[in-house]
Every structure is written in structure tokens, then in C-alpha cells.
Coordinates of C-alpha atoms in Angstrom, one line a residue:
Chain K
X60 CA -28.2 369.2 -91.1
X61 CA -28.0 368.5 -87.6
X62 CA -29.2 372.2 -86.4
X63 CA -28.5 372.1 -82.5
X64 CA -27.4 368.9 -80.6
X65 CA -28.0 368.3 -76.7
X66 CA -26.6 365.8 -74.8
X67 CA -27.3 363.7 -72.9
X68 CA -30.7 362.9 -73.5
X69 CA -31.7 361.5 -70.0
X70 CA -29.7 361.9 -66.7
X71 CA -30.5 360.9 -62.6
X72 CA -28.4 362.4 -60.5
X73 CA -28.5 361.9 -56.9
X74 CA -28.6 365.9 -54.4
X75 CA -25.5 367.1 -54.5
X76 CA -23.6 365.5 -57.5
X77 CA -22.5 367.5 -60.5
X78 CA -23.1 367.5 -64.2
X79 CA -22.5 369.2 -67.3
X80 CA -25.1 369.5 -70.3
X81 CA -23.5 370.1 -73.3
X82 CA -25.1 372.1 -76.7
X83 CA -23.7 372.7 -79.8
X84 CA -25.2 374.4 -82.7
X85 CA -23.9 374.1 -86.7
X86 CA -26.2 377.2 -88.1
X87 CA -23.0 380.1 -87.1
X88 CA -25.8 381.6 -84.9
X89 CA -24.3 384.2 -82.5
X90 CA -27.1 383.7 -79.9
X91 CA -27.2 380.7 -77.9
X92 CA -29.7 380.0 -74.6
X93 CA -30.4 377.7 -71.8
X94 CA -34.0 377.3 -70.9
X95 CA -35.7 374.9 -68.3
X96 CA -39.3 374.0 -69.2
X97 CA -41.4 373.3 -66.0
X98 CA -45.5 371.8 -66.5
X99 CA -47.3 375.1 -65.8
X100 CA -44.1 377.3 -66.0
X101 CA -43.4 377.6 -69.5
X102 CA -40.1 377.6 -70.5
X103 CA -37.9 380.1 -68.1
X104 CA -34.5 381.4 -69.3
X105 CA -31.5 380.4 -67.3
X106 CA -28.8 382.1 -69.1
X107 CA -28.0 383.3 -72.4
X108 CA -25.2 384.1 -74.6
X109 CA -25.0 387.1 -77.0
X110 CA -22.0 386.5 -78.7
X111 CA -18.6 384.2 -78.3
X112 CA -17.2 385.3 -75.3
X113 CA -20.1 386.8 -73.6
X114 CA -22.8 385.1 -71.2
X115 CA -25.1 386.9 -69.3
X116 CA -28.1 385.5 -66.5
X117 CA -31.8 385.1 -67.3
X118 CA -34.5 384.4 -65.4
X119 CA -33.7 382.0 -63.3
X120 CA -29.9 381.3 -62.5
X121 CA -29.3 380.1 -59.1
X122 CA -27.6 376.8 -58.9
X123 CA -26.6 376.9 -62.8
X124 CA -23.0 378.0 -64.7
X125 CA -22.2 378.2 -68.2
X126 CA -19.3 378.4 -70.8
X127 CA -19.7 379.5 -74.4
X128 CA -17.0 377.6 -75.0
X129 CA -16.4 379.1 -78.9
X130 CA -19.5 379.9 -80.8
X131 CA -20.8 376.8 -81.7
X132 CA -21.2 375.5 -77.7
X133 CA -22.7 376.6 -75.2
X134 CA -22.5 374.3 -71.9
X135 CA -24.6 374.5 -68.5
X136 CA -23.0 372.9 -65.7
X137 CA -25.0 372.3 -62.5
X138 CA -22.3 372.1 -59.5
X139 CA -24.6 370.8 -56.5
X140 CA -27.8 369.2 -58.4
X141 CA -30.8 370.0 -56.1
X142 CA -34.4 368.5 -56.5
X143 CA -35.9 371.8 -57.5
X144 CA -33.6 371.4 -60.3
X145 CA -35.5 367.9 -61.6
X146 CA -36.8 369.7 -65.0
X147 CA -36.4 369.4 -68.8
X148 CA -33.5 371.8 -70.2
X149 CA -33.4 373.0 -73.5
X150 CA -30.3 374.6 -75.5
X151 CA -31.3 377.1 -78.4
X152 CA -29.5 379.2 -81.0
X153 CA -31.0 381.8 -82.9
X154 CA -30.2 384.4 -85.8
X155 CA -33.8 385.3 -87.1
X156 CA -36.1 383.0 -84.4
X157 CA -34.7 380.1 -82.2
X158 CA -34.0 376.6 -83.2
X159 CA -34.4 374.3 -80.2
X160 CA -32.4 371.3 -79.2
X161 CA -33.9 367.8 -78.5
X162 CA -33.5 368.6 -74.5
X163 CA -32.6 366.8 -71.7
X164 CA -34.8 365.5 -69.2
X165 CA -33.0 365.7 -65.8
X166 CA -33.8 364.0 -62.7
X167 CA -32.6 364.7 -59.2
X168 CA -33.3 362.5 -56.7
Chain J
X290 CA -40.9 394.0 -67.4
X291 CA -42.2 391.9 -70.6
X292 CA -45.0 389.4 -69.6
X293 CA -46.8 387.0 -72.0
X294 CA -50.4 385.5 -70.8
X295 CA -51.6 382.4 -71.9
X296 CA -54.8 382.2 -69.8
X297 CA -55.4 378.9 -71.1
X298 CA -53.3 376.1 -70.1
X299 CA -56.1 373.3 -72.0
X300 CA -58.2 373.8 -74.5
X301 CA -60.1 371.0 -75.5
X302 CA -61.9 370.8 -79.3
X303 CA -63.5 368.4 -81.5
X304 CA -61.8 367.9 -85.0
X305 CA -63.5 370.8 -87.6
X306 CA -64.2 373.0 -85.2
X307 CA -62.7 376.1 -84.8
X308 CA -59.5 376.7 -82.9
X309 CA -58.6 380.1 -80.8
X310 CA -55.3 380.4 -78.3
X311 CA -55.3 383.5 -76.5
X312 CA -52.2 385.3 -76.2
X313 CA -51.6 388.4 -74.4
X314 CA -48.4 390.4 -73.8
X315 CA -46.9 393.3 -72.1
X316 CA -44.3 395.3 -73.9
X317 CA -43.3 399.1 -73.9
X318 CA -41.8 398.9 -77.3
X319 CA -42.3 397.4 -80.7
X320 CA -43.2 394.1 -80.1
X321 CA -41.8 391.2 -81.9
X322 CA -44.2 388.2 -81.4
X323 CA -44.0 384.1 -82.3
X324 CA -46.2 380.9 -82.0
X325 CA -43.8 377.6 -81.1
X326 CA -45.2 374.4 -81.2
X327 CA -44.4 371.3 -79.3
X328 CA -45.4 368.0 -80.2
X329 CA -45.3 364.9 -77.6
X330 CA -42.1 364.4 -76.1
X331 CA -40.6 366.9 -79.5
X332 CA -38.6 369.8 -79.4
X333 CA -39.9 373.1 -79.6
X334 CA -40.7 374.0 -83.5
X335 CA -41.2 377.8 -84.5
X336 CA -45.0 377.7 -86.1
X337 CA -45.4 381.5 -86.6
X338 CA -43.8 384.5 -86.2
X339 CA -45.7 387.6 -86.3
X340 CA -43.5 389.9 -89.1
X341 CA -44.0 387.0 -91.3
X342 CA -47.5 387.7 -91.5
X343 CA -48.0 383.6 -92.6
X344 CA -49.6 380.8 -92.6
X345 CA -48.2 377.6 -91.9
X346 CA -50.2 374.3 -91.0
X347 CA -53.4 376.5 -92.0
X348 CA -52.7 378.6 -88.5
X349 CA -52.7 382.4 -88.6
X350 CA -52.1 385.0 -86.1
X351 CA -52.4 388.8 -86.1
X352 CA -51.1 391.1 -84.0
X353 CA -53.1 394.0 -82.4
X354 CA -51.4 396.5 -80.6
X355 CA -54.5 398.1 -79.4
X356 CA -55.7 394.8 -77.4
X357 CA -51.5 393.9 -77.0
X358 CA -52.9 390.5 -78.2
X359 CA -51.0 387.7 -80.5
X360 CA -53.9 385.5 -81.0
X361 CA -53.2 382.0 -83.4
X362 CA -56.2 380.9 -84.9
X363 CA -57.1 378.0 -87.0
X364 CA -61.0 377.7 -89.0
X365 CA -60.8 373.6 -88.7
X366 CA -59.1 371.9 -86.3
X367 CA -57.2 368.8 -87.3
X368 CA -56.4 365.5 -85.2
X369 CA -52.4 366.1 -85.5
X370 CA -52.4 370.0 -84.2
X371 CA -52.7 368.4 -80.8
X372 CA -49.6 369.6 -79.2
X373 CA -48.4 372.5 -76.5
X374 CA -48.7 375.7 -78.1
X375 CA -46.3 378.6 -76.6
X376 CA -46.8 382.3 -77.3
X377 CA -43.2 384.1 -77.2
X378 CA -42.2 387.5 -76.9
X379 CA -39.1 389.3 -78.5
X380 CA -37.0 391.4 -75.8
X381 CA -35.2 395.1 -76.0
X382 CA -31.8 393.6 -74.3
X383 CA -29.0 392.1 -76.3
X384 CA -28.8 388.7 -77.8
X385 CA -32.5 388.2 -79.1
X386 CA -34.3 387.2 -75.7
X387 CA -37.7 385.8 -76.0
X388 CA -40.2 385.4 -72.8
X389 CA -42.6 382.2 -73.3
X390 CA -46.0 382.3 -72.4
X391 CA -46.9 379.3 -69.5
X392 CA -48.1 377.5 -72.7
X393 CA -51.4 376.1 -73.8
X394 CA -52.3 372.4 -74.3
X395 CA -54.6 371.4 -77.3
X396 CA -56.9 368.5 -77.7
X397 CA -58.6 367.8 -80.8
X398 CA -60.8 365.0 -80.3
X399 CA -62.1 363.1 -82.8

């Protein structure tokens, strides 16, 4: 039971470059979310997804895109990594209360 | 706008003592409140979640509207609840938002 799988796990990316996180989720949860968790911050919402076919902006979306790509993934894509962008992201899905991913720690430099 | 308070971002205690961590929240409707736990370097686990009414891991939390507080509580502290503790908030909008609290570290020392 795998629940919701983030990859990569660890990524250093030099200003300017380009990535894509990828999530995907196995529980046929409609709701799927991006969050970035900063020390002293909590964990902010970057965008969300209600439903296949639908994303919507959180808290904090500048620099960020995403694609719910069919309902089990839900990608983030960060087209010109800045340092201010150097955080941990987590993917989550959620029916009755989220289920986290693993997260990825991401480093700009 | 929803708000959740964690006033506490450490709380340091010695192992069978009692545990406290405040959480406060701002909400114009029915609120629908959880405790997530983190572990070092873990993903976020749910611990709580206030409809439940629960205990898990010998934590409780009760919701009072009055004070808008979502306190989780604990009588004896153990050395493997040391962890980040997040208070979370359910929203009003579509797709089942929650706000996080800044979080609360927790120390049982032996």
C-alpha cells in the first residue's frame, strides 16, 4: 500500500534551472495538494486540486505551476528555481484527512 | 481569513510529566480541527482529528468553541513523542483545504 509517492527525494538546482516534482497517490482521493514546509513557517499551501481537471492557487504560488495530470498525479513544476524557493515540498491527497508524501527536500543554489 | 496559532514553537519536558500544546484558531464557521505529527526527517502522520473525539498514542484533544482552542494533551510524556506537532484547520472553500499552525517542537528529556 504505497499511499502517496514523491519523487525525487533530494534535488540541487542551480537559479534559474527548471524542475518538475512529481506525486502520485493510489487511495482514488479526489483532493490532491502541494505544500512547502519552511522552519518557523509551517507548512504553506502552494496549490491544490479539487478534483481531476481542476487546480486552483493556495497560499503561496508565485514561481510554481501544476498539472493534475489524471486523478492519481498531481505535478509541481518550478520554471526559473530561485533561492527563496530552497524548502521542503510535500504532495498530499485526502478524502476524510490528508495522507502526506515522503517530500522532497529542494535546494537552490 | 482562517488563522491557526501555535504560540509555542519548543516546548521542552522531562519524560512523565505532563504535556500541553496550545492551539488556537480563527474560523467563522464550524470548525473542523486535526493534530499531525512529524517525526525526524518523517512525513507528516495525522495524530488526531477533532470529530473523532480519540485517543491515539495516549494524546487527546478537545475542542472549545468558546476559547476557539484545539488543545492536544498528554498526562505522561514519553521519550518517542518527541517530534513536530502541527495544529491544522479545515477550510469553507472547495477541495478540503487545511491551514497549519507554524508548528510546535517537543522535547522529552529523559
Amino acid at each position: 500500500n504505497a499511499g502517496v509517492t514523491q519523487t525525487p527525494k533530494f534535488q540541487v538546482l542551480k537559479t534559474g534551472q527548471s524542475m518538475t516534482l512529481q506525486c502520485a497517490q493510489d487511495m482514488n482521493h479526489n483532493s490532491m495538494y502541494w505544500y512547502r514546509q519552511d522552519p518557523g513557517m509551517g507548512l504553506r499551501l502552494i496549490y491544490y486540486s479539487a478534483s481531476e481537471g481542476t487546480t486552483d492557487k493556495g497560499e503561496v504560488p508565485n514561481g510554481y505551476n501544476v498539472s493534475r495530470l489524471n486523478k492519481r498525479e498531481f505535478s509541481l513544476r518550478l520554471e526559473s528555481a530561485a533561492p527563496s524557493q530552497t524548502s521542503v515540498y510535500f504532495c498530499a491527497s485526502s478524502l476524510y484527512g490528508y495522507t502526506f508524501g515522503s517530500g522532497t527536500r529542494l535546494t537552490v543554489v | 481569513a482562517q488563522r491557526v496559532t501555535q504560540p509555542e514553537k519548543l516546548l521542552s519536558v522531562f519524560k512523565g510529566a505532563p504535556v500541553e500544546l496550545k492551539c488556537n484558531y480563527s474560523y467563522s464557521g464550524s470548525p473542523e480541527l486535526f493534530w499531525y505529527v512529524q517525526y525526524s526527517r518523517q512525513r507528516l502522520q495525522l495524530l488526531l482529528r477533532h470529530i473523532s473525539r480519540e485517543s491515539i498514542k495516549g494524546f487527546t484533544a478537545d475542542l472549545n468553541k468558546g476559547e476557539t482552542s484545539f488543545h492536544l494533551k498528554k498526562p505522561f510524556a514519553q521519550e518517542e513523542d518527541s517530534a513536530m506537532y502541527y495544529c491544522a484547520l479545515g477550510g469553507t472553500g472547495g477541495g478540503n483545504k487545511l491551514t497549519f499552525g507554524t508548528g510546535t517542537q517537543l522535547k522529552v528529556e529523559l
